[in-house]
Every structure is written in C-alpha cells, then in structure tokens.
Amino acid sequence: MQPLTESQIRHSFINCSKGEAQRLNLPAGLSAWEWSAEIFLGWIDPKSPQRGYAVIETEDGPRGIVLAKTERRGSGAAQMCQFCMTLHPGSGVSLYSAARPSARTGQHNTLGTYLCADLRCSDYTLGRRRPAGIRQMEETMTLEDRRERTLEKARGFVARLQHEA
Ligand SMILES: [Zn+2]
C-alpha cells in the first residue's frame, strides 16, 4: 500500500469520533514502516489488546476502522479469517465487531467478522507468518492473486459497514 502519514491515518477513520481518532494508539515505528509489504495496515492497540484497527486503501482513499474483539465462546474450533482466508486454530482467530458509522448509542448496529487475532493478514497472505499446528487448504492462487483477494475482502467489509443500514 501507499505510505500514509500519521495525520492521514487519523483522518481515515470512519466509525469513531474525531476525538477518538486523534487519541487512538498508532502502531510503533510508523516512520520506518515497510508500507510496500502491507496489503492493508492492521494492528492491535498497544495499550488495549481488545481493540484493533485496520486502515484499508479504497477507491475513495484510505478508510480506517476500529474493531473490538468479542469474547470467544464455545469449542475454540478452527476458524478462517474472512479477510485473508487463513485457517487458524481457535486462539489464532478472533470475532471482531465494528460499529457502523451511523450507529447511535444503544442501538445494536455493528458488523462482525472472524479475523486473524493479530490482524496481520498481510503477513499470512504473503507467507511471512503461518499458523502453527494446522493444515491450510491447498492454495492454487499466486501470491499476487492472494494479495488482491485479501484487499478485496477487506474493501468489501468497509463497503458493507458504510452502506448497509
Ligand atoms: Zn487474516
């Protein structure tokens, strides 16, 4: 992805207040970030591990979303990340929910999805990280196609968040 400044990142958020976007904790080492190695920028809040963020390039410019980790219940069975299609054992994937930009307090107005718990889909997509102890489905796609698929899935989530009532 194209390099973004701190100000561009903070202005990209669509589902939190301006004040919240100004205060949220950015990933460490942003100035030395290797942007070309990222499909989208995903990170866990360094101070509150139940919160994560994703900044995704769209045709309308970068769009940032605040994600809240939802407590996992049940068997802890393997789940697939809905952005990068990586299969994780129970602890490697989290159910995240994002408030819709139109959401008002008290309304059940969020969109949930299973994602890599550490939001490092870029690394999983491009093979820099692999979940331990689980067999992935055979992938016949090239790395470039996988990169494109992850980006499209992430963009699709942003679009659903913005446009569904
Ligand atoms: Zn992922």
Short mmCIF file of N, CA, C and O in Angstrom, two decimals, residues 24-28 43-53:
data_model
loop_
_atom_site.label_atom_id
_atom_site.label_comp_id
_atom_site.label_asym_id
_atom_site.label_seq_id
_atom_site.Cartn_x
_atom_site.Cartn_y
_atom_site.Cartn_z
N LEU A 24 -6.29 7.61 19.41
CA LEU A 24 -6.02 6.17 19.36
C LEU A 24 -4.52 5.90 19.16
O LEU A 24 -3.79 6.72 18.61
N ASN A 25 -4.11 4.74 19.66
CA ASN A 25 -2.68 4.42 19.68
C ASN A 25 -2.25 3.80 18.35
O ASN A 25 -2.72 2.74 17.97
N LEU A 26 -1.35 4.51 17.69
CA LEU A 26 -0.87 4.03 16.39
C LEU A 26 0.19 2.94 16.61
O LEU A 26 0.74 2.82 17.69
N PRO A 27 0.45 2.16 15.57
CA PRO A 27 1.48 1.12 15.73
C PRO A 27 2.86 1.75 15.94
O PRO A 27 3.11 2.87 15.47
N ALA A 28 3.71 1.04 16.63
CA ALA A 28 5.06 1.55 16.89
C ALA A 28 5.86 1.61 15.58
O ALA A 28 5.62 0.83 14.66
N TRP A 43 -3.43 -3.43 13.03
CA TRP A 43 -2.67 -3.54 14.26
C TRP A 43 -3.59 -3.60 15.48
O TRP A 43 -4.73 -3.16 15.43
N ILE A 44 -3.04 -4.16 16.54
CA ILE A 44 -3.75 -4.23 17.82
C ILE A 44 -3.32 -3.01 18.63
O ILE A 44 -2.15 -2.63 18.60
N ASP A 45 -4.28 -2.40 19.33
CA ASP A 45 -3.94 -1.25 20.16
C ASP A 45 -2.88 -1.67 21.18
O ASP A 45 -3.09 -2.59 21.95
N PRO A 46 -1.71 -1.01 21.17
CA PRO A 46 -0.64 -1.42 22.08
C PRO A 46 -1.03 -1.28 23.55
O PRO A 46 -0.43 -1.92 24.41
N LYS A 47 -2.05 -0.46 23.84
CA LYS A 47 -2.44 -0.28 25.24
C LYS A 47 -3.74 -0.98 25.61
O LYS A 47 -3.98 -1.23 26.79
N SER A 48 -4.60 -1.27 24.66
CA SER A 48 -5.80 -2.05 24.97
C SER A 48 -5.95 -3.18 23.97
O SER A 48 -6.47 -2.98 22.87
N PRO A 49 -5.48 -4.37 24.36
CA PRO A 49 -5.41 -5.50 23.42
C PRO A 49 -6.76 -6.01 22.93
O PRO A 49 -6.80 -6.84 22.02
N GLN A 50 -7.87 -5.49 23.49
CA GLN A 50 -9.18 -5.90 22.98
C GLN A 50 -9.60 -5.03 21.79
O GLN A 50 -10.65 -5.25 21.21
N ARG A 51 -8.79 -4.05 21.45
CA ARG A 51 -9.11 -3.18 20.32
C ARG A 51 -8.08 -3.34 19.22
O ARG A 51 -6.89 -3.45 19.48
N GLY A 52 -8.60 -3.34 18.01
CA GLY A 52 -7.70 -3.40 16.87
C GLY A 52 -8.14 -2.36 15.84
O GLY A 52 -9.23 -1.79 15.94
N TYR A 53 -7.27 -2.12 14.87
CA TYR A 53 -7.55 -1.13 13.84
C TYR A 53 -7.11 -1.67 12.50
O TYR A 53 -6.13 -2.41 12.41
#
